[in-house]
Structure formats: C-alpha cells, structure tokens
mmCIF file with all atom_site columns, C-alpha atoms in Angstrom:
data_model
loop_
_atom_site.group_PDB
_atom_site.id
_atom_site.type_symbol
_atom_site.label_atom_id
_atom_site.label_alt_id
_atom_site.label_comp_id
_atom_site.label_asym_id
_atom_site.label_entity_id
_atom_site.label_seq_id
_atom_site.pdbx_PDB_ins_code
_atom_site.Cartn_x
_atom_site.Cartn_y
_atom_site.Cartn_z
_atom_site.occupancy
_atom_site.B_iso_or_equiv
_atom_site.pdbx_formal_charge
_atom_site.auth_seq_id
_atom_site.auth_comp_id
_atom_site.auth_asym_id
_atom_site.auth_atom_id
_atom_site.pdbx_PDB_model_num
ATOM 1   C CA . MET K 1 1   ? 5.658   -13.309 -0.522  1.00 0.00 ? 1   MET K CA 1
ATOM 2   C CA . VAL K 1 2   ? 6.590   -10.212 -2.495  1.00 0.00 ? 2   VAL K CA 1
ATOM 3   C CA . PRO K 1 3   ? 7.290   -7.221  -0.227  1.00 0.00 ? 3   PRO K CA 1
ATOM 4   C CA . ASP K 1 4   ? 6.102   -3.784  -1.303  1.00 0.00 ? 4   ASP K CA 1
ATOM 5   C CA . PRO K 1 5   ? 9.254   -2.074  -2.695  1.00 0.00 ? 5   PRO K CA 1
ATOM 6   C CA . GLU K 1 6   ? 8.407   1.225   -0.989  1.00 0.00 ? 6   GLU K CA 1
ATOM 7   C CA . ILE K 1 7   ? 7.155   -0.193  2.337   1.00 0.00 ? 7   ILE K CA 1
ATOM 8   C CA . PRO K 1 8   ? 9.068   -3.447  2.887   1.00 0.00 ? 8   PRO K CA 1
ATOM 9   C CA . VAL K 1 9   ? 7.289   -4.384  6.139   1.00 0.00 ? 9   VAL K CA 1
ATOM 10  C CA . ILE K 1 10  ? 4.137   -5.347  4.233   1.00 0.00 ? 10  ILE K CA 1
ATOM 11  C CA . ASN K 1 11  ? 3.672   -7.562  1.210   1.00 0.00 ? 11  ASN K CA 1
ATOM 12  C CA . ILE K 1 12  ? 1.629   -6.884  -1.899  1.00 0.00 ? 12  ILE K CA 1
ATOM 13  C CA . VAL K 1 13  ? -1.132  -9.310  -0.840  1.00 0.00 ? 13  VAL K CA 1
ATOM 14  C CA . GLU K 1 14  ? -1.585  -7.582  2.555   1.00 0.00 ? 14  GLU K CA 1
ATOM 15  C CA . LEU K 1 15  ? -1.576  -4.244  0.734   1.00 0.00 ? 15  LEU K CA 1
ATOM 16  C CA . GLY K 1 16  ? -4.383  -5.388  -1.568  1.00 0.00 ? 16  GLY K CA 1
ATOM 17  C CA . ILE K 1 17  ? -2.397  -4.923  -4.798  1.00 0.00 ? 17  ILE K CA 1
ATOM 18  C CA . VAL K 1 18  ? -2.848  -8.599  -5.752  1.00 0.00 ? 18  VAL K CA 1
ATOM 19  C CA . ARG K 1 19  ? -6.482  -8.956  -6.702  1.00 0.00 ? 19  ARG K CA 1
ATOM 20  C CA . GLU K 1 20  ? -6.511  -12.496 -8.059  1.00 0.00 ? 20  GLU K CA 1
ATOM 21  C CA . ALA K 1 21  ? -4.272  -15.389 -9.081  1.00 0.00 ? 21  ALA K CA 1
ATOM 22  C CA . LYS K 1 22  ? -5.472  -17.972 -11.618 1.00 0.00 ? 22  LYS K CA 1
ATOM 23  C CA . ILE K 1 23  ? -3.940  -21.254 -12.682 1.00 0.00 ? 23  ILE K CA 1
ATOM 24  C CA . ILE K 1 24  ? -3.893  -21.406 -16.484 1.00 0.00 ? 24  ILE K CA 1
ATOM 25  C CA . ASN K 1 25  ? -2.382  -24.881 -16.852 1.00 0.00 ? 25  ASN K CA 1
ATOM 26  C CA . GLU K 1 26  ? -0.020  -27.190 -14.946 1.00 0.00 ? 26  GLU K CA 1
ATOM 27  C CA . ASN K 1 27  ? 2.848   -24.667 -14.806 1.00 0.00 ? 27  ASN K CA 1
ATOM 28  C CA . SER K 1 28  ? 1.354   -21.334 -15.879 1.00 0.00 ? 28  SER K CA 1
ATOM 29  C CA . CYS K 1 29  ? -0.583  -18.784 -13.913 1.00 0.00 ? 29  CYS K CA 1
ATOM 30  C CA . GLU K 1 30  ? -1.944  -15.275 -14.226 1.00 0.00 ? 30  GLU K CA 1
ATOM 31  C CA . VAL K 1 31  ? -1.676  -12.737 -11.406 1.00 0.00 ? 31  VAL K CA 1
ATOM 32  C CA . ILE K 1 32  ? -3.967  -9.720  -11.529 1.00 0.00 ? 32  ILE K CA 1
ATOM 33  C CA . ILE K 1 33  ? -2.756  -6.599  -9.778  1.00 0.00 ? 33  ILE K CA 1
ATOM 34  C CA . THR K 1 34  ? -4.135  -3.116  -9.182  1.00 0.00 ? 34  THR K CA 1
ATOM 35  C CA . PRO K 1 35  ? -1.788  -0.210  -8.370  1.00 0.00 ? 35  PRO K CA 1
ATOM 36  C CA . THR K 1 36  ? -2.346  1.920   -5.288  1.00 0.00 ? 36  THR K CA 1
ATOM 37  C CA . TYR K 1 37  ? -1.996  4.921   -7.623  1.00 0.00 ? 37  TYR K CA 1
ATOM 38  C CA . SER K 1 38  ? -2.340  4.855   -11.396 1.00 0.00 ? 38  SER K CA 1
ATOM 39  C CA . ALA K 1 39  ? 1.140   6.395   -11.706 1.00 0.00 ? 39  ALA K CA 1
ATOM 40  C CA . CYS K 1 40  ? 2.761   4.297   -8.974  1.00 0.00 ? 40  CYS K CA 1
ATOM 41  C CA . PRO K 1 41  ? 6.448   4.016   -9.916  1.00 0.00 ? 41  PRO K CA 1
ATOM 42  C CA . ALA K 1 42  ? 6.802   0.729   -8.030  1.00 0.00 ? 42  ALA K CA 1
ATOM 43  C CA . MET K 1 43  ? 4.450   -1.264  -10.271 1.00 0.00 ? 43  MET K CA 1
ATOM 44  C CA . PHE K 1 44  ? 7.134   -2.298  -12.755 1.00 0.00 ? 44  PHE K CA 1
ATOM 45  C CA . THR K 1 45  ? 9.286   -3.601  -9.902  1.00 0.00 ? 45  THR K CA 1
ATOM 46  C CA . ILE K 1 46  ? 6.291   -5.383  -8.371  1.00 0.00 ? 46  ILE K CA 1
ATOM 47  C CA . GLU K 1 47  ? 5.524   -7.078  -11.685 1.00 0.00 ? 47  GLU K CA 1
ATOM 48  C CA . GLU K 1 48  ? 9.144   -8.216  -12.049 1.00 0.00 ? 48  GLU K CA 1
ATOM 49  C CA . ASP K 1 49  ? 9.206   -9.479  -8.451  1.00 0.00 ? 49  ASP K CA 1
ATOM 50  C CA . ILE K 1 50  ? 6.005   -11.509 -8.985  1.00 0.00 ? 50  ILE K CA 1
ATOM 51  C CA . ILE K 1 51  ? 7.404   -13.120 -12.149 1.00 0.00 ? 51  ILE K CA 1
ATOM 52  C CA . LYS K 1 52  ? 10.716  -13.875 -10.398 1.00 0.00 ? 52  LYS K CA 1
ATOM 53  C CA . ILE K 1 53  ? 9.205   -15.474 -7.282  1.00 0.00 ? 53  ILE K CA 1
ATOM 54  C CA . MET K 1 54  ? 6.717   -17.490 -9.319  1.00 0.00 ? 54  MET K CA 1
ATOM 55  C CA . LYS K 1 55  ? 9.535   -18.741 -11.585 1.00 0.00 ? 55  LYS K CA 1
ATOM 56  C CA . GLU K 1 56  ? 11.562  -19.736 -8.505  1.00 0.00 ? 56  GLU K CA 1
ATOM 57  C CA . ASN K 1 57  ? 8.551   -21.835 -7.468  1.00 0.00 ? 57  ASN K CA 1
ATOM 58  C CA . GLY K 1 58  ? 8.161   -23.525 -10.861 1.00 0.00 ? 58  GLY K CA 1
ATOM 59  C CA . TRP K 1 59  ? 5.480   -21.281 -12.395 1.00 0.00 ? 59  TRP K CA 1
ATOM 60  C CA . ASN K 1 60  ? 5.451   -19.220 -15.575 1.00 0.00 ? 60  ASN K CA 1
ATOM 61  C CA . ALA K 1 61  ? 3.541   -16.130 -14.535 1.00 0.00 ? 61  ALA K CA 1
ATOM 62  C CA . LYS K 1 62  ? 1.762   -13.547 -16.595 1.00 0.00 ? 62  LYS K CA 1
ATOM 63  C CA . VAL K 1 63  ? 0.992   -10.350 -14.678 1.00 0.00 ? 63  VAL K CA 1
ATOM 64  C CA . VAL K 1 64  ? -2.057  -8.334  -15.718 1.00 0.00 ? 64  VAL K CA 1
ATOM 65  C CA . THR K 1 65  ? -2.609  -4.822  -14.379 1.00 0.00 ? 65  THR K CA 1
ATOM 66  C CA . LYS K 1 66  ? -6.243  -3.818  -13.970 1.00 0.00 ? 66  LYS K CA 1
ATOM 67  C CA . MET K 1 67  ? -7.171  -0.261  -13.120 1.00 0.00 ? 67  MET K CA 1
ATOM 68  C CA . PHE K 1 68  ? -10.784 -1.047  -12.240 1.00 0.00 ? 68  PHE K CA 1
ATOM 69  C CA . PRO K 1 69  ? -12.048 -1.358  -9.666  1.00 0.00 ? 69  PRO K CA 1
ATOM 70  C CA . ILE K 1 70  ? -9.804  1.424   -8.363  1.00 0.00 ? 70  ILE K CA 1
ATOM 71  C CA . TRP K 1 71  ? -7.589  0.342   -5.465  1.00 0.00 ? 71  TRP K CA 1
ATOM 72  C CA . THR K 1 72  ? -8.780  1.466   -2.055  1.00 0.00 ? 72  THR K CA 1
ATOM 73  C CA . THR K 1 73  ? -7.120  1.484   1.337   1.00 0.00 ? 73  THR K CA 1
ATOM 74  C CA . ASP K 1 74  ? -10.090 -0.580  2.496   1.00 0.00 ? 74  ASP K CA 1
ATOM 75  C CA . TRP K 1 75  ? -8.267  -3.490  0.812   1.00 0.00 ? 75  TRP K CA 1
ATOM 76  C CA . LEU K 1 76  ? -5.439  -3.250  3.386   1.00 0.00 ? 76  LEU K CA 1
ATOM 77  C CA . THR K 1 77  ? -5.609  -6.137  5.823   1.00 0.00 ? 77  THR K CA 1
ATOM 78  C CA . ASP K 1 78  ? -5.808  -5.397  9.546   1.00 0.00 ? 78  ASP K CA 1
ATOM 79  C CA . GLU K 1 79  ? -2.368  -6.996  9.883   1.00 0.00 ? 79  GLU K CA 1
ATOM 80  C CA . ALA K 1 80  ? -0.972  -4.609  7.264   1.00 0.00 ? 80  ALA K CA 1
ATOM 81  C CA . ARG K 1 81  ? -2.465  -1.617  9.087   1.00 0.00 ? 81  ARG K CA 1
ATOM 82  C CA . GLU K 1 82  ? -0.758  -2.664  12.305  1.00 0.00 ? 82  GLU K CA 1
ATOM 83  C CA . LYS K 1 83  ? 2.553   -3.311  10.512  1.00 0.00 ? 83  LYS K CA 1
ATOM 84  C CA . LEU K 1 84  ? 2.376   0.193   9.005   1.00 0.00 ? 84  LEU K CA 1
ATOM 85  C CA . ARG K 1 85  ? 1.750   1.726   12.432  1.00 0.00 ? 85  ARG K CA 1
ATOM 86  C CA . VAL K 1 86  ? 4.654   -0.147  14.039  1.00 0.00 ? 86  VAL K CA 1
ATOM 87  C CA . TYR K 1 87  ? 6.866   0.894   11.106  1.00 0.00 ? 87  TYR K CA 1
ATOM 88  C CA . GLY K 1 88  ? 5.981   4.546   11.795  1.00 0.00 ? 88  GLY K CA 1
ATOM 89  C CA . ILE K 1 89  ? 3.312   5.161   9.140   1.00 0.00 ? 89  ILE K CA 1
ATOM 90  C CA . THR K 1 90  ? -0.183  6.057   10.279  1.00 0.00 ? 90  THR K CA 1
ATOM 91  C CA . PRO K 1 91  ? -2.640  3.822   8.394   1.00 0.00 ? 91  PRO K CA 1
ATOM 92  C CA . PRO K 1 92  ? -5.922  5.239   7.112   1.00 0.00 ? 92  PRO K CA 1
ATOM 93  C CA . GLU K 1 93  ? -9.150  4.503   8.904   1.00 0.00 ? 93  GLU K CA 1
ATOM 94  C CA . LYS K 1 94  ? -11.425 2.008   7.170   1.00 0.00 ? 94  LYS K CA 1
ATOM 95  C CA . GLY K 1 95  ? -13.946 3.798   5.008   1.00 0.00 ? 95  GLY K CA 1
ATOM 96  C CA . ALA K 1 96  ? -11.879 7.000   5.018   1.00 0.00 ? 96  ALA K CA 1
ATOM 97  C CA . ASP K 1 97  ? -12.017 9.235   1.984   1.00 0.00 ? 97  ASP K CA 1
ATOM 98  C CA . GLU K 1 98  ? -9.998  12.095  0.512   1.00 0.00 ? 98  GLU K CA 1
ATOM 99  C CA . HIS K 1 99  ? -11.669 14.560  2.928   1.00 0.00 ? 99  HIS K CA 1
ATOM 100 C CA . HIS K 1 100 ? -9.529  13.040  5.704   1.00 0.00 ? 100 HIS K CA 1
ATOM 101 C CA . ILE K 1 101 ? -6.380  14.579  4.194   1.00 0.00 ? 101 ILE K CA 1
ATOM 102 C CA . GLY K 1 102 ? -5.162  17.635  6.086   1.00 0.00 ? 102 GLY K CA 1
ATOM 103 C CA . LYS K 1 103 ? -6.977  16.716  9.300   1.00 0.00 ? 103 LYS K CA 1
ATOM 104 C CA . PRO K 1 104 ? -5.009  15.678  12.411  1.00 0.00 ? 104 PRO K CA 1
ATOM 105 C CA . LYS K 1 105 ? -3.796  12.077  12.436  1.00 0.00 ? 105 LYS K CA 1
ATOM 106 C CA . LYS K 1 106 ? -2.760  9.832   15.306  1.00 0.00 ? 106 LYS K CA 1
ATOM 107 C CA . CYS K 1 107 ? 1.006   9.833   15.795  1.00 0.00 ? 107 CYS K CA 1
ATOM 108 C CA . PRO K 1 108 ? 2.282   6.255   15.334  1.00 0.00 ? 108 PRO K CA 1
ATOM 109 C CA . ARG K 1 109 ? 5.016   6.890   17.935  1.00 0.00 ? 109 ARG K CA 1
ATOM 110 C CA . CYS K 1 110 ? 3.292   8.514   20.925  1.00 0.00 ? 110 CYS K CA 1
ATOM 111 C CA . GLY K 1 111 ? -0.410  8.068   20.014  1.00 0.00 ? 111 GLY K CA 1
ATOM 112 C CA . SER K 1 112 ? -1.256  11.772  20.191  1.00 0.00 ? 112 SER K CA 1
ATOM 113 C CA . MET K 1 113 ? -3.898  13.228  17.862  1.00 0.00 ? 113 MET K CA 1
ATOM 114 C CA . ASN K 1 114 ? -2.214  16.644  18.186  1.00 0.00 ? 114 ASN K CA 1
ATOM 115 C CA . SER K 1 115 ? -0.645  16.684  14.723  1.00 0.00 ? 115 SER K CA 1
ATOM 116 C CA . LYS K 1 116 ? -0.573  18.778  11.589  1.00 0.00 ? 116 LYS K CA 1
ATOM 117 C CA . GLN K 1 117 ? -0.069  18.081  7.919   1.00 0.00 ? 117 GLN K CA 1
ATOM 118 C CA . ILE K 1 118 ? 3.290   19.310  6.638   1.00 0.00 ? 118 ILE K CA 1
ATOM 119 C CA . SER K 1 119 ? 2.817   18.304  2.991   1.00 0.00 ? 119 SER K CA 1
ATOM 120 C CA . ARG K 1 120 ? 0.089   16.582  0.980   1.00 0.00 ? 120 ARG K CA 1
ATOM 121 C CA . PHE K 1 121 ? 2.831   14.374  -0.460  1.00 0.00 ? 121 PHE K CA 1
ATOM 122 C CA . GLY K 1 122 ? 5.201   12.370  1.704   1.00 0.00 ? 122 GLY K CA 1
ATOM 123 C CA . SER K 1 123 ? 8.076   10.048  0.942   1.00 0.00 ? 123 SER K CA 1
ATOM 124 C CA . THR K 1 124 ? 5.967   8.436   -1.803  1.00 0.00 ? 124 THR K CA 1
ATOM 125 C CA . LEU K 1 125 ? 2.842   9.467   -3.748  1.00 0.00 ? 125 LEU K CA 1
ATOM 126 C CA . CYS K 1 126 ? 0.608   7.305   -1.569  1.00 0.00 ? 126 CYS K CA 1
ATOM 127 C CA . LYS K 1 127 ? 1.568   9.089   1.660   1.00 0.00 ? 127 LYS K CA 1
ATOM 128 C CA . ALA K 1 128 ? 1.238   12.579  3.168   1.00 0.00 ? 128 ALA K CA 1
ATOM 129 C CA . SER K 1 129 ? 3.723   14.121  5.633   1.00 0.00 ? 129 SER K CA 1
ATOM 130 C CA . TYR K 1 130 ? 2.597   15.009  9.148   1.00 0.00 ? 130 TYR K CA 1
ATOM 131 C CA . GLN K 1 131 ? 4.266   16.163  12.340  1.00 0.00 ? 131 GLN K CA 1
ATOM 132 C CA . CYS K 1 132 ? 3.230   15.345  15.875  1.00 0.00 ? 132 CYS K CA 1
ATOM 133 C CA . LEU K 1 133 ? 2.960   18.556  17.881  1.00 0.00 ? 133 LEU K CA 1
ATOM 134 C CA . ASP K 1 134 ? 3.502   16.705  21.179  1.00 0.00 ? 134 ASP K CA 1
ATOM 135 C CA . CYS K 1 135 ? 6.558   14.513  20.546  1.00 0.00 ? 135 CYS K CA 1
ATOM 136 C CA . LEU K 1 136 ? 7.621   16.692  17.548  1.00 0.00 ? 136 LEU K CA 1
ATOM 137 C CA . GLU K 1 137 ? 8.364   13.637  15.409  1.00 0.00 ? 137 GLU K CA 1
ATOM 138 C CA . PRO K 1 138 ? 7.536   13.693  11.699  1.00 0.00 ? 138 PRO K CA 1
ATOM 139 C CA . PHE K 1 139 ? 5.537   10.772  10.301  1.00 0.00 ? 139 PHE K CA 1
ATOM 140 C CA . ASP K 1 140 ? 3.864   9.622   7.117   1.00 0.00 ? 140 ASP K CA 1
ATOM 141 C CA . TYR K 1 141 ? 0.134   9.035   6.771   1.00 0.00 ? 141 TYR K CA 1
ATOM 142 C CA . PHE K 1 142 ? -0.900  6.408   4.218   1.00 0.00 ? 142 PHE K CA 1
ATOM 143 C CA . LYS K 1 143 ? -3.480  8.312   2.186   1.00 0.00 ? 143 LYS K CA 1
ATOM 144 C CA . CYS K 1 144 ? -6.924  6.883   1.686   1.00 0.00 ? 144 CYS K CA 1
ATOM 145 C CA . HIS K 1 145 ? -8.429  6.428   -1.752  1.00 0.00 ? 145 HIS K CA 1
#
C-alpha cells in the first residue's frame, strides 16, 4: 500500500485518492487517482510512489489524474477516519460540507467539543487548525469537501 505522504498513518486507498485500477494487459495497468485538493502538492509524490510499488510487483503502471468527480471526504473509509483520530487529526463527519469550517470540533485527544478554530489552514491545505479549550492542545481538522 502507498501511504499518504502528508498523513502516513493512512494509505491512498483508505483516503479515497485511488478511484480505480485497470489491467491493460498481462503486465500493464492504469491507476486513476483524484487529488484531495486540485493544487495538492503531494500528488506528484503519490504518482511516483504508485509507479514504484507497481514496478516492484511486476507491473508497468500508468497513473491518470481525474479531477471529476471532485474528491470528497465521504470517500474516506471508516478505518481511515479512526486512524486520523488516533493520530491526532479530527476527521470530518460524513456528509459534512464547507459550512462546518469554523465551528467547534471534537478534540481527538480528550473528546471535548469545547474548541475553536485558530486558522482556516493547518499543517497542509486539506486541514484547518483548532485548539481545544479544555485540554489546551492544538489539533488539525481534516476539512470536508
């Protein structure tokens, strides 16, 4: 599995970046990916990692990036959501939309909803920075789109 370069506790399949994989012939395949953000700086690394791991397993891989349908956090698996939480990143609720940004989020450390947004952008473009007002710990919230 190819880990996400920015969040190594989850892989790109769990994250929903890999949309499809097709066998072209006996040793060639095509992997279709969709970025979490159109300007995601990790996509080049992800493409290289896919090609490398496929080659190590005897496949010549072509990676195709498709921007439509637009990636959504609804594509995150339940396992990925839990891995994010354990890692210290609050995952988005299923079906959440951009109107959830700025509203209190559940602290992944103590479970309190008493939190505030510090910045709309966190450690990466796909996250916002929050602080728990009970345990005072900062945390990232994986933005919904």
